[in-house]
mmCIF file of C-alpha atoms in Angstrom:
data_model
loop_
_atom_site.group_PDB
_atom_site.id
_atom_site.type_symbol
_atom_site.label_atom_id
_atom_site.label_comp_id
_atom_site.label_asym_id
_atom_site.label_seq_id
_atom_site.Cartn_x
_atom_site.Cartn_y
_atom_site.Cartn_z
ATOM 1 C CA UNK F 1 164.386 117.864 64.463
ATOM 2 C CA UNK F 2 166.007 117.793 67.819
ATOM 3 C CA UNK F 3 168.591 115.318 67.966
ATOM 4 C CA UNK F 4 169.424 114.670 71.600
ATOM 5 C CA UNK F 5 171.737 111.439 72.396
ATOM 6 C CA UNK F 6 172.458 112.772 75.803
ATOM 7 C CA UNK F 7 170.809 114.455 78.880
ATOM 8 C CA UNK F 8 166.988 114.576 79.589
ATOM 9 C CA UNK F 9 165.026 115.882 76.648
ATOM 10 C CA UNK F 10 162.785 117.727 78.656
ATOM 11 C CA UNK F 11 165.681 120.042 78.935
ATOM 12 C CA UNK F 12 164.895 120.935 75.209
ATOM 13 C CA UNK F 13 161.829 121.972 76.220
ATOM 14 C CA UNK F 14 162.415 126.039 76.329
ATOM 15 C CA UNK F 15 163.429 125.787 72.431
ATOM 16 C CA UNK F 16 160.427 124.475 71.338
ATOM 17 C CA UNK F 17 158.613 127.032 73.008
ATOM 18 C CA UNK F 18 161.280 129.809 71.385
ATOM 19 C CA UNK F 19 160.738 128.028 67.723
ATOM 20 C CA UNK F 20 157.157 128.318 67.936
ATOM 21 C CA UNK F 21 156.979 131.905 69.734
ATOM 22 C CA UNK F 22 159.510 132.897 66.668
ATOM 23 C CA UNK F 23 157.131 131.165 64.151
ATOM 24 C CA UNK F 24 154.588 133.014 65.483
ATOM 25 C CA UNK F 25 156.398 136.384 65.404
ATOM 26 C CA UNK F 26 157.301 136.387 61.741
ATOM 27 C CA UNK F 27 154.020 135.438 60.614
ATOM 28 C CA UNK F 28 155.248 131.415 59.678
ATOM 29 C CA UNK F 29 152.552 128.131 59.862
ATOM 30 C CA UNK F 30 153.434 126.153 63.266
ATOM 31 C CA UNK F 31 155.572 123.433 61.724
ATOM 32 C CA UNK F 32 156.029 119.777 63.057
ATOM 33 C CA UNK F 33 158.622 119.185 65.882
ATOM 34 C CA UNK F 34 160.393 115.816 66.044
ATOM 35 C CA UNK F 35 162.943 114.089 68.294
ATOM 36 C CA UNK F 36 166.020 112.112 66.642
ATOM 37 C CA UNK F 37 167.704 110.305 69.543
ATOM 38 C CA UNK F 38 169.230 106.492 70.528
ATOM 39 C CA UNK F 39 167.424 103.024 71.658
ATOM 40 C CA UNK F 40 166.716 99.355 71.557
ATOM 41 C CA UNK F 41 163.582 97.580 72.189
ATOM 42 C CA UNK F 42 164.051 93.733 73.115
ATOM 43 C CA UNK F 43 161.504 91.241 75.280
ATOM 44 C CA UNK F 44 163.051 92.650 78.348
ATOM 45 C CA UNK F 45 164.197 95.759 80.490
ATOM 46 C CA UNK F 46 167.110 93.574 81.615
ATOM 47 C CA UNK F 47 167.806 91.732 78.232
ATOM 48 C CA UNK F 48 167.759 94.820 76.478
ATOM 49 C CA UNK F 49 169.954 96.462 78.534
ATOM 50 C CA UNK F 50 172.308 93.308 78.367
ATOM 51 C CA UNK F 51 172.285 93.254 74.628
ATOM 52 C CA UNK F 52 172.713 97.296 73.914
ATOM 53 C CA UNK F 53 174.992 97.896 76.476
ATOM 54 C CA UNK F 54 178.800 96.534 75.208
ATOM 55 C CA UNK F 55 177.891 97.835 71.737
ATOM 56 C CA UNK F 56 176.998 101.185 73.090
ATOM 57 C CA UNK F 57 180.213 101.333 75.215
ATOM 58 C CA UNK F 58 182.040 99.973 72.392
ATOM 59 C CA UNK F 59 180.612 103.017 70.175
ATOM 60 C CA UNK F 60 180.784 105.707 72.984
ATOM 61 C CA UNK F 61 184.475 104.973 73.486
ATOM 62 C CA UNK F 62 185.416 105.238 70.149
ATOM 63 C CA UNK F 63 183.388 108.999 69.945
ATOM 64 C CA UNK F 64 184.933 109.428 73.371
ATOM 65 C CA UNK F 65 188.834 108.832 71.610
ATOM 66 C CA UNK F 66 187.865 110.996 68.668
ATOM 67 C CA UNK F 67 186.362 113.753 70.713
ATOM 68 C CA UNK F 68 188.221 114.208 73.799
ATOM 69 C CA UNK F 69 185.329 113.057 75.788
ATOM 70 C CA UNK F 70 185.537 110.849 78.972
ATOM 71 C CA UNK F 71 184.624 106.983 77.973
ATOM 72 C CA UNK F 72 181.411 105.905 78.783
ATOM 73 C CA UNK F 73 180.174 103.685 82.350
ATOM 74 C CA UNK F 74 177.678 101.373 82.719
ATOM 75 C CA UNK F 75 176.193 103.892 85.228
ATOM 76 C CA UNK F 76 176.239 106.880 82.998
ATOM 77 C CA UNK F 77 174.531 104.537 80.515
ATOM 78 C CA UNK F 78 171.729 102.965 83.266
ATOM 79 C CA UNK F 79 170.809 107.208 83.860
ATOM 80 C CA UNK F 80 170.618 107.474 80.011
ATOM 81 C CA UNK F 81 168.247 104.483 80.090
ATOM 82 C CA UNK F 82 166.174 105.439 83.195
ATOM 83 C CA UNK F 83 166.002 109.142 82.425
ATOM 84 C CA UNK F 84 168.178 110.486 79.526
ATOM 85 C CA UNK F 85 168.053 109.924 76.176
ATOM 86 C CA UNK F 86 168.580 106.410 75.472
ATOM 87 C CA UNK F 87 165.318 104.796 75.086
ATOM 88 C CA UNK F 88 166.106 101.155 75.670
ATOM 89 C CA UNK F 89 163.704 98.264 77.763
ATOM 90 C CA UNK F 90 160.601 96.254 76.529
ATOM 91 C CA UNK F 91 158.235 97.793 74.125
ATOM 92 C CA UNK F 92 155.832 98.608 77.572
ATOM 93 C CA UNK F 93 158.469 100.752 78.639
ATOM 94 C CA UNK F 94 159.690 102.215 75.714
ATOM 95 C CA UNK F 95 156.814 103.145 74.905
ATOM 96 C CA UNK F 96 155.491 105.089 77.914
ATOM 97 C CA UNK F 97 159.409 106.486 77.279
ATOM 98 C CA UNK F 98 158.198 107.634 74.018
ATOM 99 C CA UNK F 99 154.623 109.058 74.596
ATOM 100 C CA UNK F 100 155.981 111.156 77.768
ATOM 101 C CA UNK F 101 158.329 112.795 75.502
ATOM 102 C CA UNK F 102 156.025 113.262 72.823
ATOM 103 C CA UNK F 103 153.649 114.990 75.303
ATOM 104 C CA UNK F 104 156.519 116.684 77.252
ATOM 105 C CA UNK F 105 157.918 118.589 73.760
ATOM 106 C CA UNK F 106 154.869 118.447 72.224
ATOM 107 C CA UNK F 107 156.198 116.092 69.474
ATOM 108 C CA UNK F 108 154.967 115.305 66.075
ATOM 109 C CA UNK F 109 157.625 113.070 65.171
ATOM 110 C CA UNK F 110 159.916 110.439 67.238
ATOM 111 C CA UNK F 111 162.664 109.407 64.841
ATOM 112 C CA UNK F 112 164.521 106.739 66.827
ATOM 113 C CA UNK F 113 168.286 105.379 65.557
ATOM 114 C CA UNK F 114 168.030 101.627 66.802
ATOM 115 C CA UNK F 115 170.924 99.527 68.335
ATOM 116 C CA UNK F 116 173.721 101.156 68.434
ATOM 117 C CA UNK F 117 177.269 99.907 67.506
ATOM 118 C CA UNK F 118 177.550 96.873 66.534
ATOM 119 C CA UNK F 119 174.839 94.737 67.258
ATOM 120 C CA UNK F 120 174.360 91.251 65.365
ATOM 121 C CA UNK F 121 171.707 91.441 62.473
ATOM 122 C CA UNK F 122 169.210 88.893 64.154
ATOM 123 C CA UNK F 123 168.686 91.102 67.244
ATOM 124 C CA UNK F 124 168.137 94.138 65.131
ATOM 125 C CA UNK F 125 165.656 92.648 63.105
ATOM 126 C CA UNK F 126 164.131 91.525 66.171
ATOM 127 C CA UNK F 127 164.331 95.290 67.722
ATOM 128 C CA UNK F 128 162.449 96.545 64.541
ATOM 129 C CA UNK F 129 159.274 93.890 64.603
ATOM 130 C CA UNK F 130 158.950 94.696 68.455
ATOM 131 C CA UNK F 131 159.080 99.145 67.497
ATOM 132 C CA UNK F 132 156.807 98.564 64.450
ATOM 133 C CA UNK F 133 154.023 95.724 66.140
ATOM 134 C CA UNK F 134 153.997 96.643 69.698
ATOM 135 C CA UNK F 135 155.910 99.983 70.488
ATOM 136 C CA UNK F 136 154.836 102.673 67.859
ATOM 137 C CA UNK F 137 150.947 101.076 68.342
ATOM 138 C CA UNK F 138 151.189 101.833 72.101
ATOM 139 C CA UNK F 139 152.814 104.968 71.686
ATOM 140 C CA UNK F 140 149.663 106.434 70.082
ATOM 141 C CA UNK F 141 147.325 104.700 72.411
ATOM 142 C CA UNK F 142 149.278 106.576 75.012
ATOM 143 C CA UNK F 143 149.327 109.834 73.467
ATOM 144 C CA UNK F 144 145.537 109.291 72.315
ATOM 145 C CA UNK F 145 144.212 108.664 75.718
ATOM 146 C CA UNK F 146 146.783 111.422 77.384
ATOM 147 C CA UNK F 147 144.629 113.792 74.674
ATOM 148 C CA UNK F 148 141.140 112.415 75.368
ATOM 149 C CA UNK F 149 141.811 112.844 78.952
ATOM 150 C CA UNK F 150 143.496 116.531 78.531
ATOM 151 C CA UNK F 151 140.518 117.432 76.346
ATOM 152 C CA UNK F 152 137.720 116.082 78.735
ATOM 153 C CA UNK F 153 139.029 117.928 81.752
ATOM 154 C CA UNK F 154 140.870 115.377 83.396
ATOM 155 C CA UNK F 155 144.728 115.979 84.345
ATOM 156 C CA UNK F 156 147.095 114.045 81.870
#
């Protein structure tokens, strides 16, 4: 498992290939690869981001105390959410999030840790009905037709 709560994941992309190559080398089954990282799925783009953002911030700040790290901003958070590792929006776009990645690191498993910080029980609940009816569904559509296409031929 890869766990990546900041940065692009792609970037992680060069140790997959050294964990398989070293698989390989010793003789070893290619084992699964998965991705542990951050996210929130809500009706929205912009509703998500208003709901996970002050309990990200909150959480970041508090890391960002214990750690010597500089405290979060929103626009360190929007990259995160447009091209890092936060995987926040409406199912549609977490879910094309997801299935890139998947393809990108050649992923078995997506393990995502939903809302973070504080965020009120009825919007969690709410974030895991969306991931489990609409997101993981759409995720292997995705990944499905990326294959069908990548097996028939046609560029993915």
């Amino acid at each position: 498992m890869l766990a990546v709560i900041g940065g692009n994941p792609d970037r992680f992309g060069p140790y997959v290939e050294l964990y398989k190559r070293a698989l390989e080398q010793h003789g070893q089954p290619q084992l699964p690869v998965g991705l542990h990282t951050l996210g929130f799925v809500g009706e929205t783009d912009e509703k998500s981001i208003e709901i996970q953002w002050p309990f990200y911030k909150e959480q970041f700040e508090w890391a960002a105390r214990e750690r010597g790290w500089r405290p979060p901003t929103y626009e360190q958070f929007l990259a995160e959410v447009d091209h890092g590792s936060m995987y926040v929006g409406s199912p549609d776009t977490v879910a094309h999030r997801i299935a890139r990645v998947v393809r990108t690191l050649s992923l078995s498993r997506f393990d995502l840790h939903y809302a973070i910080g504080r965020v009120p029980h009825d919007q969690r609940l709410a974030m895991i009905e969306l991931f489990g009816r609409e997101v993981i569904p759409r995720v292997r559509d995705l990944v499905a037709e990326a294959n069908a296409a990548r097996a028939g031929g046609v560029g993915s």
